[in-house]
Amino acid sequence: MSHDIEHLLAAAADDSDQPLTTDVGELVERGRRSVRRRRVAVLASTAVVVAAAVGAVSAWPSQRADPAPAARTPGSVVTIDVASGRIIQPAPPVSPLTDDDILLRCARVDILAAAWDKAGPIDTTWRVALKTGQDERFYAVLLSPDRTVGAGCEQEGGGHVSLMRHDLENRGGTEPLPLWTNQGRGPADLARVVADTPDGKYLRLGLVGRDGFFTFGQGGFAPDAPTASVRGYDDGGRLVLQRRLVLPAS
């Protein structure tokens, strides 16, 4: 009985004697539909991956730009000198004006008067060695192309610009510029300068520019004011400058 059932099943499954009833055109159309479905599935999966990647990239900047607020954020940062325990006042700000703008303003009031001065008028070949100030007010030290002449140039609050040229070739490399400039010059490798305030309570950082020029600020200046002890260091922390200077008011 079991053998008969197996024979009947085999006969039912064997369609070798049956004629082909499926249309060839229908088979082709089925194949095309199958290809289209696979292409749509691939495009959909690719779009999901790209969207995920874009989402990850856009989320990164927002996380960095919006950190969690810190509790009790101080209004200002106070720096203490470890050796002496005194407060270190910050260096004067760098002027926001561009070098070209400063050169243009100073060139308008430039006057060639001294016989020793062979550097020629201030133009774009000069360079700004130091610039400090806020908004439109600034003080700058300009260097001639041959570095024989330095010009101290200042624009006050009312817009008035004044300038004085100095002979750098016939003075010592570490000799300060005239006191009216409120500036100084140290060795070319000067990287950091600090001054003890006359009252001994604070230390003040100076702003160091190029070619050893430095400043402790742009402000009122009294020739009879007490002097401060100024020390300068190179990048390695080696003492390269010691001098006594009158510090500007700010």
mmCIF file of C-alpha atoms in Angstrom:
data_model
loop_
_atom_site.group_PDB
_atom_site.id
_atom_site.type_symbol
_atom_site.label_atom_id
_atom_site.label_comp_id
_atom_site.label_asym_id
_atom_site.label_seq_id
_atom_site.Cartn_x
_atom_site.Cartn_y
_atom_site.Cartn_z
ATOM 1 C CA MET A 1 0.000 0.000 0.000
ATOM 2 C CA SER A 2 2.824 2.348 0.888
ATOM 3 C CA HIS A 3 4.505 1.569 -2.465
ATOM 4 C CA ASP A 4 1.343 2.542 -4.350
ATOM 5 C CA ILE A 5 1.100 5.875 -2.559
ATOM 6 C CA GLU A 6 4.735 6.663 -3.366
ATOM 7 C CA HIS A 7 4.150 5.788 -7.018
ATOM 8 C CA LEU A 8 1.088 8.061 -7.221
ATOM 9 C CA LEU A 9 2.963 10.981 -5.638
ATOM 10 C CA ALA A 10 5.904 10.564 -8.022
ATOM 11 C CA ALA A 11 3.557 10.467 -10.967
ATOM 12 C CA ALA A 12 1.814 13.637 -9.813
ATOM 13 C CA ALA A 13 5.150 15.458 -9.447
ATOM 14 C CA ASP A 14 6.450 14.324 -12.859
ATOM 15 C CA ASP A 15 5.331 16.861 -15.449
ATOM 16 C CA SER A 16 7.736 15.781 -18.163
ATOM 17 C CA ASP A 17 4.805 14.603 -20.248
ATOM 18 C CA GLN A 18 2.799 17.808 -19.647
ATOM 19 C CA PRO A 19 2.925 20.574 -22.229
ATOM 20 C CA LEU A 20 4.451 23.985 -21.234
ATOM 21 C CA THR A 21 1.573 26.360 -20.568
ATOM 22 C CA THR A 22 3.541 29.435 -19.266
ATOM 23 C CA ASP A 23 3.884 32.320 -21.746
ATOM 24 C CA VAL A 24 7.458 33.470 -22.505
ATOM 25 C CA GLY A 25 6.412 37.147 -22.436
ATOM 26 C CA GLU A 26 4.993 36.658 -18.953
ATOM 27 C CA LEU A 27 8.305 35.202 -17.781
ATOM 28 C CA VAL A 28 10.213 38.206 -19.159
ATOM 29 C CA GLU A 29 7.849 40.636 -17.467
ATOM 30 C CA ARG A 30 8.233 38.781 -14.159
ATOM 31 C CA GLY A 31 12.024 39.098 -14.460
ATOM 32 C CA ARG A 32 11.781 42.820 -15.116
ATOM 33 C CA ARG A 33 9.539 43.338 -12.089
ATOM 34 C CA SER A 34 11.994 41.393 -9.930
ATOM 35 C CA VAL A 35 14.934 43.556 -11.100
ATOM 36 C CA ARG A 36 12.968 46.745 -10.415
ATOM 37 C CA ARG A 37 12.098 45.586 -6.898
ATOM 38 C CA ARG A 38 15.765 44.841 -6.127
ATOM 39 C CA ARG A 39 16.852 48.258 -7.419
ATOM 40 C CA VAL A 40 14.268 50.041 -5.275
ATOM 41 C CA ALA A 41 15.368 48.057 -2.218
ATOM 42 C CA VAL A 42 19.034 48.966 -2.812
ATOM 43 C CA LEU A 43 18.260 52.688 -3.265
ATOM 44 C CA ALA A 44 16.119 52.726 -0.136
ATOM 45 C CA SER A 45 18.821 51.110 1.964
ATOM 46 C CA THR A 46 21.463 53.528 0.569
ATOM 47 C CA ALA A 47 19.274 56.528 1.418
ATOM 48 C CA VAL A 48 18.903 55.290 4.976
ATOM 49 C CA VAL A 49 22.687 54.956 5.349
ATOM 50 C CA VAL A 50 23.335 58.445 3.905
ATOM 51 C CA ALA A 51 20.671 59.996 6.122
ATOM 52 C CA ALA A 52 22.202 58.348 9.156
ATOM 53 C CA ALA A 53 25.662 59.648 8.218
ATOM 54 C CA VAL A 54 24.400 63.213 7.654
ATOM 55 C CA GLY A 55 22.571 63.093 10.951
ATOM 56 C CA ALA A 56 25.728 62.052 12.757
ATOM 57 C CA VAL A 57 27.806 64.823 11.149
ATOM 58 C CA SER A 58 25.253 67.549 11.877
ATOM 59 C CA ALA A 59 24.884 66.409 15.464
ATOM 60 C CA TRP A 60 28.627 66.726 16.246
ATOM 61 C CA PRO A 61 28.977 70.512 15.877
ATOM 62 C CA SER A 62 25.813 71.139 17.888
ATOM 63 C CA GLN A 63 27.150 69.068 20.743
ATOM 64 C CA ARG A 64 30.431 71.007 20.785
ATOM 65 C CA ALA A 65 28.839 74.440 20.346
ATOM 66 C CA ASP A 66 26.268 73.955 23.096
ATOM 67 C CA PRO A 67 28.061 72.497 26.100
ATOM 68 C CA ALA A 68 26.352 72.080 29.410
ATOM 69 C CA PRO A 69 26.386 75.376 31.363
ATOM 70 C CA ALA A 70 28.969 75.476 34.123
ATOM 71 C CA ALA A 71 27.817 76.386 37.579
ATOM 72 C CA ARG A 72 29.204 79.582 39.164
ATOM 73 C CA THR A 73 31.195 80.656 36.082
ATOM 74 C CA PRO A 74 33.537 83.473 37.173
ATOM 75 C CA GLY A 75 33.240 86.838 35.473
ATOM 76 C CA SER A 76 37.006 87.153 35.044
ATOM 77 C CA VAL A 77 40.064 84.970 35.346
ATOM 78 C CA VAL A 78 42.654 85.932 37.948
ATOM 79 C CA THR A 79 46.200 84.677 37.435
ATOM 80 C CA ILE A 80 48.459 84.291 40.448
ATOM 81 C CA ASP A 81 52.249 84.178 40.294
ATOM 82 C CA VAL A 82 53.275 80.948 42.015
ATOM 83 C CA ALA A 83 56.627 82.275 43.207
ATOM 84 C CA SER A 84 55.400 85.484 44.861
ATOM 85 C CA GLY A 85 51.662 84.901 45.297
ATOM 86 C CA ARG A 86 50.896 88.230 43.623
ATOM 87 C CA ILE A 87 48.200 88.884 41.022
ATOM 88 C CA ILE A 88 49.452 89.054 37.435
ATOM 89 C CA GLN A 89 47.704 91.759 35.416
ATOM 90 C CA PRO A 90 47.070 90.779 31.771
ATOM 91 C CA ALA A 91 49.024 92.163 28.837
ATOM 92 C CA PRO A 92 47.580 95.091 26.850
ATOM 93 C CA PRO A 93 45.294 94.100 23.973
ATOM 94 C CA VAL A 94 46.461 93.837 20.377
ATOM 95 C CA SER A 95 44.862 96.535 18.216
ATOM 96 C CA PRO A 96 42.001 95.158 16.071
ATOM 97 C CA LEU A 97 43.082 97.386 13.157
ATOM 98 C CA THR A 98 44.927 95.708 10.304
ATOM 99 C CA ASP A 99 48.569 96.483 9.616
ATOM 100 C CA ASP A 100 47.650 98.066 6.280
ATOM 101 C CA ASP A 101 45.103 100.349 7.939
ATOM 102 C CA ILE A 102 47.657 101.492 10.522
ATOM 103 C CA LEU A 103 50.323 102.107 7.875
ATOM 104 C CA LEU A 104 47.880 104.197 5.840
ATOM 105 C CA ARG A 105 46.867 106.371 8.786
ATOM 106 C CA CYS A 106 50.461 106.907 9.901
ATOM 107 C CA ALA A 107 51.683 107.669 6.372
ATOM 108 C CA ARG A 108 49.322 110.656 6.193
ATOM 109 C CA VAL A 109 51.189 112.457 9.003
ATOM 110 C CA ASP A 110 54.702 111.237 8.150
ATOM 111 C CA ILE A 111 57.304 114.024 7.826
ATOM 112 C CA LEU A 112 60.930 113.591 6.735
ATOM 113 C CA ALA A 113 62.884 116.137 8.730
ATOM 114 C CA ALA A 114 66.145 114.660 10.021
ATOM 115 C CA ALA A 115 69.250 114.530 7.828
ATOM 116 C CA TRP A 116 70.192 111.106 9.195
ATOM 117 C CA ASP A 117 66.902 109.591 8.042
ATOM 118 C CA LYS A 118 67.400 107.928 4.648
ATOM 119 C CA ALA A 119 64.632 105.332 4.953
ATOM 120 C CA GLY A 120 62.122 107.222 2.846
ATOM 121 C CA PRO A 121 58.427 107.856 3.522
ATOM 122 C CA ILE A 122 56.175 105.327 5.184
ATOM 123 C CA ASP A 123 54.453 103.069 2.673
ATOM 124 C CA THR A 124 53.390 99.434 2.298
ATOM 125 C CA THR A 125 57.024 98.252 2.366
ATOM 126 C CA TRP A 126 57.217 99.198 6.039
ATOM 127 C CA ARG A 127 55.969 96.710 8.600
ATOM 128 C CA VAL A 128 54.162 96.985 11.913
ATOM 129 C CA ALA A 129 56.383 95.599 14.656
ATOM 130 C CA LEU A 130 53.918 96.293 17.472
ATOM 131 C CA LYS A 131 50.326 97.482 17.740
ATOM 132 C CA THR A 132 48.152 97.918 20.796
ATOM 133 C CA GLY A 133 44.868 99.648 21.491
ATOM 134 C CA GLN A 134 41.102 99.301 21.379
ATOM 135 C CA ASP A 135 38.600 100.274 18.697
ATOM 136 C CA GLU A 136 40.046 103.199 16.696
ATOM 137 C CA ARG A 137 42.657 104.174 19.285
ATOM 138 C CA PHE A 138 46.045 102.580 18.825
ATOM 139 C CA TYR A 139 49.761 102.883 19.381
ATOM 140 C CA ALA A 140 52.085 101.215 16.883
ATOM 141 C CA VAL A 141 55.785 100.874 16.192
ATOM 142 C CA LEU A 142 56.637 100.834 12.486
ATOM 143 C CA LEU A 143 59.911 99.587 11.015
ATOM 144 C CA SER A 144 61.473 100.774 7.759
ATOM 145 C CA PRO A 145 62.440 98.121 5.171
ATOM 146 C CA ASP A 146 66.148 98.483 6.050
ATOM 147 C CA ARG A 147 65.281 98.477 9.791
ATOM 148 C CA THR A 148 67.282 101.657 10.401
ATOM 149 C CA VAL A 149 64.249 103.750 11.334
ATOM 150 C CA GLY A 150 61.475 103.081 13.815
ATOM 151 C CA ALA A 151 58.379 105.248 13.968
ATOM 152 C CA GLY A 152 56.131 105.583 16.981
ATOM 153 C CA CYS A 153 52.616 106.305 15.734
ATOM 154 C CA GLU A 154 49.549 106.964 17.876
ATOM 155 C CA GLN A 155 45.893 107.691 17.169
ATOM 156 C CA GLU A 156 44.008 109.224 20.051
ATOM 157 C CA GLY A 157 40.323 109.037 20.853
ATOM 158 C CA GLY A 158 39.431 112.098 18.793
ATOM 159 C CA GLY A 159 41.015 110.638 15.683
ATOM 160 C CA HIS A 160 44.170 112.781 15.823
ATOM 161 C CA VAL A 161 47.251 110.864 14.640
ATOM 162 C CA SER A 162 50.786 111.773 15.714
ATOM 163 C CA LEU A 163 54.074 110.222 14.648
ATOM 164 C CA MET A 164 57.772 110.492 15.477
ATOM 165 C CA ARG A 165 60.629 108.771 13.647
ATOM 166 C CA HIS A 166 63.630 107.397 15.572
ATOM 167 C CA ASP A 167 67.135 106.437 14.525
ATOM 168 C CA LEU A 168 67.594 102.742 15.325
ATOM 169 C CA GLU A 169 70.933 102.307 13.565
ATOM 170 C CA ASN A 170 72.938 104.517 15.931
ATOM 171 C CA ARG A 171 71.440 103.322 19.202
ATOM 172 C CA GLY A 172 71.920 100.124 21.142
ATOM 173 C CA GLY A 173 69.735 97.186 20.215
ATOM 174 C CA THR A 174 68.279 97.042 23.734
ATOM 175 C CA GLU A 175 68.009 100.785 24.274
ATOM 176 C CA PRO A 176 64.392 101.846 24.894
ATOM 177 C CA LEU A 177 62.647 104.296 22.647
ATOM 178 C CA PRO A 178 62.001 107.797 24.057
ATOM 179 C CA LEU A 179 59.828 107.825 27.146
ATOM 180 C CA TRP A 180 56.952 109.657 25.436
ATOM 181 C CA THR A 181 56.231 106.511 23.473
ATOM 182 C CA ASN A 182 55.580 104.445 26.615
ATOM 183 C CA GLN A 183 57.326 101.618 24.794
ATOM 184 C CA GLY A 184 60.620 99.789 24.922
ATOM 185 C CA ARG A 185 62.816 97.477 22.911
ATOM 186 C CA GLY A 186 64.638 94.378 24.060
ATOM 187 C CA PRO A 187 66.633 91.690 22.265
ATOM 188 C CA ALA A 188 65.175 90.092 19.140
ATOM 189 C CA ASP A 189 64.511 86.794 20.948
ATOM 190 C CA LEU A 190 62.307 88.461 23.576
ATOM 191 C CA ALA A 191 59.191 86.321 24.052
ATOM 192 C CA ARG A 192 57.722 87.370 27.419
ATOM 193 C CA VAL A 193 58.092 90.485 29.554
ATOM 194 C CA VAL A 194 56.803 91.241 33.033
ATOM 195 C CA ALA A 195 57.058 94.257 35.330
ATOM 196 C CA ASP A 196 56.825 94.659 39.084
ATOM 197 C CA THR A 197 54.425 97.532 39.753
ATOM 198 C CA PRO A 198 55.962 100.347 41.810
ATOM 199 C CA ASP A 199 53.716 99.598 44.801
ATOM 200 C CA GLY A 200 54.953 95.981 44.793
ATOM 201 C CA LYS A 201 51.426 94.542 44.937
ATOM 202 C CA TYR A 202 51.033 93.342 41.362
ATOM 203 C CA LEU A 203 52.902 92.039 38.377
ATOM 204 C CA ARG A 204 52.012 93.318 34.923
ATOM 205 C CA LEU A 205 52.509 91.405 31.693
ATOM 206 C CA GLY A 206 53.707 93.288 28.646
ATOM 207 C CA LEU A 207 52.693 92.851 25.029
ATOM 208 C CA VAL A 208 55.647 91.632 22.943
ATOM 209 C CA GLY A 209 55.803 92.346 19.216
ATOM 210 C CA ARG A 210 58.486 91.744 16.594
ATOM 211 C CA ASP A 211 62.162 92.596 16.781
ATOM 212 C CA GLY A 212 62.072 92.814 20.579
ATOM 213 C CA PHE A 213 59.575 95.693 20.834
ATOM 214 C CA PHE A 214 57.196 95.567 23.783
ATOM 215 C CA THR A 215 54.636 97.713 25.579
ATOM 216 C CA PHE A 216 52.816 97.812 28.895
ATOM 217 C CA GLY A 217 49.850 99.737 27.604
ATOM 218 C CA GLN A 218 48.551 102.903 26.029
ATOM 219 C CA GLY A 219 47.511 105.532 28.513
ATOM 220 C CA GLY A 220 48.461 108.564 30.528
ATOM 221 C CA PHE A 221 52.168 108.989 31.154
ATOM 222 C CA ALA A 222 53.864 110.993 33.905
ATOM 223 C CA PRO A 223 57.647 111.481 33.493
ATOM 224 C CA ASP A 224 58.047 111.873 37.261
ATOM 225 C CA ALA A 225 56.185 108.649 38.060
ATOM 226 C CA PRO A 226 58.067 105.914 39.933
ATOM 227 C CA THR A 227 59.844 103.317 37.859
ATOM 228 C CA ALA A 228 59.137 99.607 37.794
ATOM 229 C CA SER A 229 61.502 96.671 37.494
ATOM 230 C CA VAL A 230 61.061 95.021 34.092
ATOM 231 C CA ARG A 231 62.288 91.519 33.231
ATOM 232 C CA GLY A 232 62.177 89.807 29.852
ATOM 233 C CA TYR A 233 62.550 86.130 28.923
ATOM 234 C CA ASP A 234 63.064 84.143 25.732
ATOM 235 C CA ASP A 235 61.059 81.097 24.656
ATOM 236 C CA GLY A 236 63.200 78.859 26.861
ATOM 237 C CA GLY A 237 62.566 80.937 29.991
ATOM 238 C CA ARG A 238 66.074 82.435 30.012
ATOM 239 C CA LEU A 239 66.370 85.978 31.393
ATOM 240 C CA VAL A 240 67.362 88.243 28.474
ATOM 241 C CA LEU A 241 66.263 91.692 29.687
ATOM 242 C CA GLN A 242 66.441 93.659 32.932
ATOM 243 C CA ARG A 243 65.482 97.325 32.992
ATOM 244 C CA ARG A 244 63.715 99.976 35.004
ATOM 245 C CA LEU A 245 60.889 101.773 33.211
ATOM 246 C CA VAL A 246 57.991 104.063 33.998
ATOM 247 C CA LEU A 247 54.778 102.143 33.319
ATOM 248 C CA PRO A 248 51.842 103.827 31.558
ATOM 249 C CA ALA A 249 48.621 104.226 33.480
ATOM 250 C CA SER A 250 46.900 101.512 31.461
#
